[in-house]
């Protein structure tokens, strides 16, 4: 199992079991743990920290043994936990052992029963005596997997306050060691893939601060993400009352730049925790009156300054604990990074801009998550991001924007949390941009559009450009270069010829993707970058005008019929021809139908695990009909995948287990009337009947109007289904890019630069070239070893896979505008979203966070964060669809309409507020979802960090 950045026991030093806090620093994590190392750093920065010492991990290792435990029970615990390691760099959270709590209890009992070495107890007694006779101290756990940049582990291990006497200190130390194995700490480490054998505990012993007031302070707002906005919670007495949630504290927000108090909210306080004279603490009623503050303005300002000094020293926003003693002195008792903050993007052009760039230099900037706009919640691999940077550069170049370094992406391109962001400050400050961009997102990702409009009133984004000339210049240049006007005219005048022209173009495009047979590996990499840097995007302007004509004609028909005709036009775009995603799904259904008629194939599908079937397929051991049918399907659609815009993710042709699982689900559909091909045919027939009815109605108001409506609706049905084609062809190209990159990876693995061929997807193009150049220049030369780099990036990637909340829009000061908005639902429990596909259905929900391996029973309502074409095979048997993201014209909405599935998109937190098995009523016309109250509490899919403290 990987240690994910946690030092191993083999890196501990030769220091004795006790060190003074002032001698500690960040480089001693393996020896003193995160809490103690951070306290040493605070002292080195000249910040006020109570005196004390640290019992190092050397003492812990003496008790438990390292690298092999001397406690047999602990060895068994290690083995059970290490068996849950992830298989690949793409795997999400780890599988927990069946009896995690039991394993944790076994480890605690073993440590509490172990004898304490005399050298350890003598060192503690000596250090404690040096502080003075019977000094009250706080004894705090300091784990090596604690207060790390990626996980704070706040509250995971135990703290003992007002401990008096050497024997009491030693008992508290032993209890701290045992707390390394609390149920919550063990589960949290397992979820992050941290090696249990590499985790140890140091113990901090500090002089107690007899606090008049204490609490916690964040140097960035943990709710909105805004940096330099200090959030302080305070209560009388020891800070444990605030940390543990035993008290309703006073709450303050301070502007870190000006020192101004922006918000005050006085809590009831109610109780306070105070030290007892002989040791220990008591909880008693607080004499503080409700409505009064336990901190003065001066104290708030001083605390804010103290917090910012800690942030400046560590170089990141901090979550601190503080106390003010009876003499009014301020103390910091703890500081750790705030791990729940989303990283702030920075675009390539965010710095050094001037008025020639179209807006003022500097100032607050706004970033839109383009990953979410594509329905992608998961992170992208490093090579996936590198590929998309090149594609984005080709888009900018086609529009006439300079791109000095294509591998870095165009000026507005940004990344954060291994996801794509776009700096959209310029259109936000443009009158034309404000009219166009949100309307595009209304049908693409409606919640993003709402957040954009939320920024219109922000003075930081006041309109500075009111003319459309800049946009027209760039858009017009790109349109003329791509022959968009001719394509639109051809689609209007000769629709069948336009379809034939597109068919020829796509066939020529696919034929041009592969390099020459004699291309060397470096030439192969050149070809890959040429594809991404120009050839791939050319498919979009070549195809996109035609489906746009289809939707435009739908709008023209609506105008001719009357402004209230939209509801009547929705059925027209169901059962559309020429939709490659629909064709793929129906082809998979036809395969399932053929398999159902073959006893051997259907028995294999229903009885075997999809992963085992996938291995049998690769070994040609499947029943003949299943083998041949699956082979044909993958020959045509094997380049597709879930999250397919990331070239770093396996395609269906590489890992067909997902498709085999979908086929097994299809076999469970028993009602012939619900068969997807019948439903699709019926939708097409109903659409044609609706066209006839609308044409007749229009003709009643004039023959010419009837002719125009028929022509418009005919083109709408002919072309609107092509909406999926541009992305489909892009994915064809990305599939070829992935195939060639795997060949590059195979050579690097054979040469020793990488451990596995697919590790190449955790490099970028510069690094791949460096490795290849090292290998081809001199076969006897030593290749650069990128294996450690790949391992670190895979660990980062797995951590990001666990992140559930991705901000749609982020400002350059870290603010998440959507977080400022209030409730997402309606008072009666109704969840509101955007109407996507009309109709109503009430059925059991199935919350699916990842479609791979998901089982959707026929008729269940699919509740998902988002969807892309890799999800759509699930749609065929779904009774309805609810998505957290998307708009009326997003991928999921379009496919749901074509299948006649009621759908609501843009429902905030749907996967958290709805639980699997809960019955929900979906109204796709009104855009509402009404969950029935479950027997147990909601929130089974929160994905929240159990250590998060807000």
mmCIF file of C-alpha atoms in Angstrom, residues 270-438:
data_model
loop_
_atom_site.group_PDB
_atom_site.id
_atom_site.type_symbol
_atom_site.label_atom_id
_atom_site.label_comp_id
_atom_site.label_asym_id
_atom_site.label_seq_id
_atom_site.Cartn_x
_atom_site.Cartn_y
_atom_site.Cartn_z
ATOM 1 C CA UNK A 270 -24.221 28.430 27.562
ATOM 2 C CA UNK A 271 -21.370 26.344 28.985
ATOM 3 C CA UNK A 272 -17.640 26.682 29.407
ATOM 4 C CA UNK A 273 -14.825 24.237 30.166
ATOM 5 C CA UNK A 274 -12.441 25.209 32.959
ATOM 6 C CA UNK A 275 -9.393 23.455 34.525
ATOM 7 C CA UNK A 276 -9.698 21.910 37.976
ATOM 8 C CA UNK A 277 -6.998 22.614 40.577
ATOM 9 C CA UNK A 278 -5.839 18.990 40.948
ATOM 10 C CA UNK A 279 -5.979 18.148 37.263
ATOM 11 C CA UNK A 280 -8.680 17.482 34.721
ATOM 12 C CA UNK A 281 -11.444 19.796 33.585
ATOM 13 C CA UNK A 282 -15.061 20.533 34.370
ATOM 14 C CA UNK A 283 -17.915 21.722 32.228
ATOM 15 C CA UNK A 284 -20.071 24.316 33.909
ATOM 16 C CA UNK A 285 -22.709 26.849 33.062
ATOM 17 C CA UNK A 286 -21.300 30.002 31.508
ATOM 18 C CA UNK A 287 -22.021 33.270 33.272
ATOM 19 C CA UNK A 288 -21.600 35.146 29.982
ATOM 20 C CA UNK A 289 -24.777 36.884 28.892
ATOM 21 C CA UNK A 290 -26.320 36.209 25.511
ATOM 22 C CA UNK A 291 -25.791 39.132 23.147
ATOM 23 C CA UNK A 292 -22.397 40.128 24.549
ATOM 24 C CA UNK A 293 -19.033 39.519 22.913
ATOM 25 C CA UNK A 294 -16.222 37.571 24.548
ATOM 26 C CA UNK A 295 -13.657 39.389 22.357
ATOM 27 C CA UNK A 296 -12.939 43.076 21.939
ATOM 28 C CA UNK A 297 -12.285 44.746 18.586
ATOM 29 C CA UNK A 298 -8.624 45.066 19.529
ATOM 30 C CA UNK A 299 -8.382 41.360 20.368
ATOM 31 C CA UNK A 300 -10.049 40.436 17.076
ATOM 32 C CA UNK A 301 -7.574 42.565 15.147
ATOM 33 C CA UNK A 302 -4.631 41.100 17.054
ATOM 34 C CA UNK A 303 -5.854 37.538 16.465
ATOM 35 C CA UNK A 304 -6.290 38.216 12.760
ATOM 36 C CA UNK A 305 -2.734 39.548 12.528
ATOM 37 C CA UNK A 306 -1.469 36.487 14.370
ATOM 38 C CA UNK A 307 -3.294 34.148 12.015
ATOM 39 C CA UNK A 308 -1.968 35.896 8.928
ATOM 40 C CA UNK A 309 1.581 35.660 10.273
ATOM 41 C CA UNK A 310 1.084 31.899 10.597
ATOM 42 C CA UNK A 311 -0.340 31.731 7.066
ATOM 43 C CA UNK A 312 2.576 33.734 5.706
ATOM 44 C CA UNK A 313 5.070 31.440 7.404
ATOM 45 C CA UNK A 314 3.476 28.213 6.129
ATOM 46 C CA UNK A 315 2.583 29.647 2.732
ATOM 47 C CA UNK A 316 -1.020 28.421 2.872
ATOM 48 C CA UNK A 317 -4.272 29.273 4.703
ATOM 49 C CA UNK A 318 -4.272 27.901 8.237
ATOM 50 C CA UNK A 319 -6.757 26.380 10.668
ATOM 51 C CA UNK A 320 -5.499 27.439 14.093
ATOM 52 C CA UNK A 321 -6.431 27.062 17.738
ATOM 53 C CA UNK A 322 -5.730 29.967 20.062
ATOM 54 C CA UNK A 323 -6.176 31.121 23.635
ATOM 55 C CA UNK A 324 -6.054 34.408 25.539
ATOM 56 C CA UNK A 325 -4.860 34.019 29.134
ATOM 57 C CA UNK A 326 -5.910 35.938 32.217
ATOM 58 C CA UNK A 327 -3.195 38.522 31.587
ATOM 59 C CA UNK A 328 -4.495 39.220 28.077
ATOM 60 C CA UNK A 329 -1.622 37.464 26.277
ATOM 61 C CA UNK A 330 -2.426 35.713 22.960
ATOM 62 C CA UNK A 331 -1.209 32.156 22.348
ATOM 63 C CA UNK A 332 -1.337 29.811 19.385
ATOM 64 C CA UNK A 333 -1.733 26.207 20.503
ATOM 65 C CA UNK A 334 -2.045 24.611 17.080
ATOM 66 C CA UNK A 335 -1.842 25.378 13.355
ATOM 67 C CA UNK A 336 -2.627 23.148 10.402
ATOM 68 C CA UNK A 337 -3.403 23.712 6.711
ATOM 69 C CA UNK A 338 -7.068 24.080 5.733
ATOM 70 C CA UNK A 339 -7.361 21.014 3.527
ATOM 71 C CA UNK A 340 -10.988 21.550 2.483
ATOM 72 C CA UNK A 341 -10.301 24.689 0.420
ATOM 73 C CA UNK A 342 -10.456 24.223 -3.316
ATOM 74 C CA UNK A 343 -7.245 25.384 -5.048
ATOM 75 C CA UNK A 344 -7.450 28.773 -6.750
ATOM 76 C CA UNK A 345 -6.982 28.596 -10.544
ATOM 77 C CA UNK A 346 -4.617 30.942 -12.311
ATOM 78 C CA UNK A 347 -4.904 31.377 -16.044
ATOM 79 C CA UNK A 348 -1.932 31.778 -18.345
ATOM 80 C CA UNK A 349 -2.896 35.395 -18.990
ATOM 81 C CA UNK A 350 -3.995 36.395 -15.486
ATOM 82 C CA UNK A 351 -0.738 38.232 -14.803
ATOM 83 C CA UNK A 352 0.744 40.995 -16.846
ATOM 84 C CA UNK A 353 -2.387 41.883 -18.777
ATOM 85 C CA UNK A 354 -3.051 45.373 -19.978
ATOM 86 C CA UNK A 355 -5.689 47.317 -21.856
ATOM 87 C CA UNK A 356 -4.470 45.896 -25.151
ATOM 88 C CA UNK A 357 -5.770 42.573 -23.839
ATOM 89 C CA UNK A 358 -9.270 43.988 -23.634
ATOM 90 C CA UNK A 359 -9.541 44.675 -19.906
ATOM 91 C CA UNK A 360 -7.759 46.307 -17.017
ATOM 92 C CA UNK A 361 -4.644 44.738 -15.609
ATOM 93 C CA UNK A 362 -4.981 42.962 -12.279
ATOM 94 C CA UNK A 363 -8.153 42.961 -10.229
ATOM 95 C CA UNK A 364 -10.421 40.091 -9.306
ATOM 96 C CA UNK A 365 -10.812 37.421 -11.949
ATOM 97 C CA UNK A 366 -13.545 34.834 -12.482
ATOM 98 C CA UNK A 367 -12.967 31.220 -13.484
ATOM 99 C CA UNK A 368 -15.517 28.793 -14.880
ATOM 100 C CA UNK A 369 -15.047 25.040 -14.418
ATOM 101 C CA UNK A 370 -15.033 23.735 -17.986
ATOM 102 C CA UNK A 371 -14.753 20.160 -16.719
ATOM 103 C CA UNK A 372 -18.182 20.449 -15.097
ATOM 104 C CA UNK A 373 -19.563 22.115 -18.207
ATOM 105 C CA UNK A 374 -18.582 18.886 -20.001
ATOM 106 C CA UNK A 375 -20.349 16.806 -17.351
ATOM 107 C CA UNK A 376 -17.051 15.636 -15.902
ATOM 108 C CA UNK A 377 -16.723 15.638 -12.112
ATOM 109 C CA UNK A 378 -13.647 13.455 -11.798
ATOM 110 C CA UNK A 379 -10.107 14.833 -12.174
ATOM 111 C CA UNK A 380 -8.184 14.498 -15.422
ATOM 112 C CA UNK A 381 -4.905 12.643 -15.676
ATOM 113 C CA UNK A 382 -1.772 14.744 -16.360
ATOM 114 C CA UNK A 383 -1.613 13.558 -19.979
ATOM 115 C CA UNK A 384 -5.354 14.133 -20.325
ATOM 116 C CA UNK A 385 -4.852 17.734 -19.265
ATOM 117 C CA UNK A 386 -1.821 18.100 -21.531
ATOM 118 C CA UNK A 387 -3.864 16.862 -24.499
ATOM 119 C CA UNK A 388 -6.714 19.275 -23.803
ATOM 120 C CA UNK A 389 -4.283 22.186 -23.461
ATOM 121 C CA UNK A 390 -3.157 21.519 -27.023
ATOM 122 C CA UNK A 391 -6.751 21.269 -28.247
ATOM 123 C CA UNK A 392 -7.619 24.535 -26.469
ATOM 124 C CA UNK A 393 -4.594 26.197 -28.077
ATOM 125 C CA UNK A 394 -5.796 25.106 -31.508
ATOM 126 C CA UNK A 395 -9.223 26.637 -30.799
ATOM 127 C CA UNK A 396 -7.659 29.947 -29.779
ATOM 128 C CA UNK A 397 -5.361 29.941 -32.796
ATOM 129 C CA UNK A 398 -8.294 29.313 -35.150
ATOM 130 C CA UNK A 399 -10.041 32.359 -33.632
ATOM 131 C CA UNK A 400 -6.999 34.549 -34.243
ATOM 132 C CA UNK A 401 -5.671 34.724 -30.673
ATOM 133 C CA UNK A 402 -1.915 34.445 -30.168
ATOM 134 C CA UNK A 403 -0.781 31.328 -28.273
ATOM 135 C CA UNK A 404 2.950 31.649 -27.523
ATOM 136 C CA UNK A 405 3.264 28.216 -25.871
ATOM 137 C CA UNK A 406 0.605 25.764 -27.146
ATOM 138 C CA UNK A 407 1.577 23.107 -24.610
ATOM 139 C CA UNK A 408 0.594 25.502 -21.805
ATOM 140 C CA UNK A 409 -2.741 26.327 -23.392
ATOM 141 C CA UNK A 410 -4.216 29.670 -24.469
ATOM 142 C CA UNK A 411 -4.356 32.789 -22.345
ATOM 143 C CA UNK A 412 -7.675 32.056 -20.541
ATOM 144 C CA UNK A 413 -6.818 28.414 -19.810
ATOM 145 C CA UNK A 414 -6.389 27.440 -16.144
ATOM 146 C CA UNK A 415 -6.229 24.312 -14.010
ATOM 147 C CA UNK A 416 -7.155 23.665 -10.387
ATOM 148 C CA UNK A 417 -7.739 20.416 -8.560
ATOM 149 C CA UNK A 418 -6.686 18.565 -11.751
ATOM 150 C CA UNK A 419 -9.690 20.014 -13.566
ATOM 151 C CA UNK A 420 -10.048 22.536 -16.384
ATOM 152 C CA UNK A 421 -11.059 26.100 -15.673
ATOM 153 C CA UNK A 422 -11.519 28.998 -18.074
ATOM 154 C CA UNK A 423 -10.893 32.639 -17.168
ATOM 155 C CA UNK A 424 -14.128 34.255 -18.318
ATOM 156 C CA UNK A 425 -13.482 37.708 -16.849
ATOM 157 C CA UNK A 426 -13.366 39.321 -20.295
ATOM 158 C CA UNK A 427 -16.853 38.190 -21.446
ATOM 159 C CA UNK A 428 -18.159 38.966 -17.957
ATOM 160 C CA UNK A 429 -16.998 42.571 -18.352
ATOM 161 C CA UNK A 430 -18.447 42.761 -21.854
ATOM 162 C CA UNK A 431 -22.052 43.759 -22.578
ATOM 163 C CA UNK A 432 -22.142 41.308 -25.503
ATOM 164 C CA UNK A 433 -20.520 38.551 -23.462
ATOM 165 C CA UNK A 434 -23.115 38.964 -20.729
ATOM 166 C CA UNK A 435 -25.900 38.472 -23.232
ATOM 167 C CA UNK A 436 -24.403 35.468 -25.023
ATOM 168 C CA UNK A 437 -22.407 33.327 -22.593
ATOM 169 C CA UNK A 438 -25.059 32.796 -19.877
#
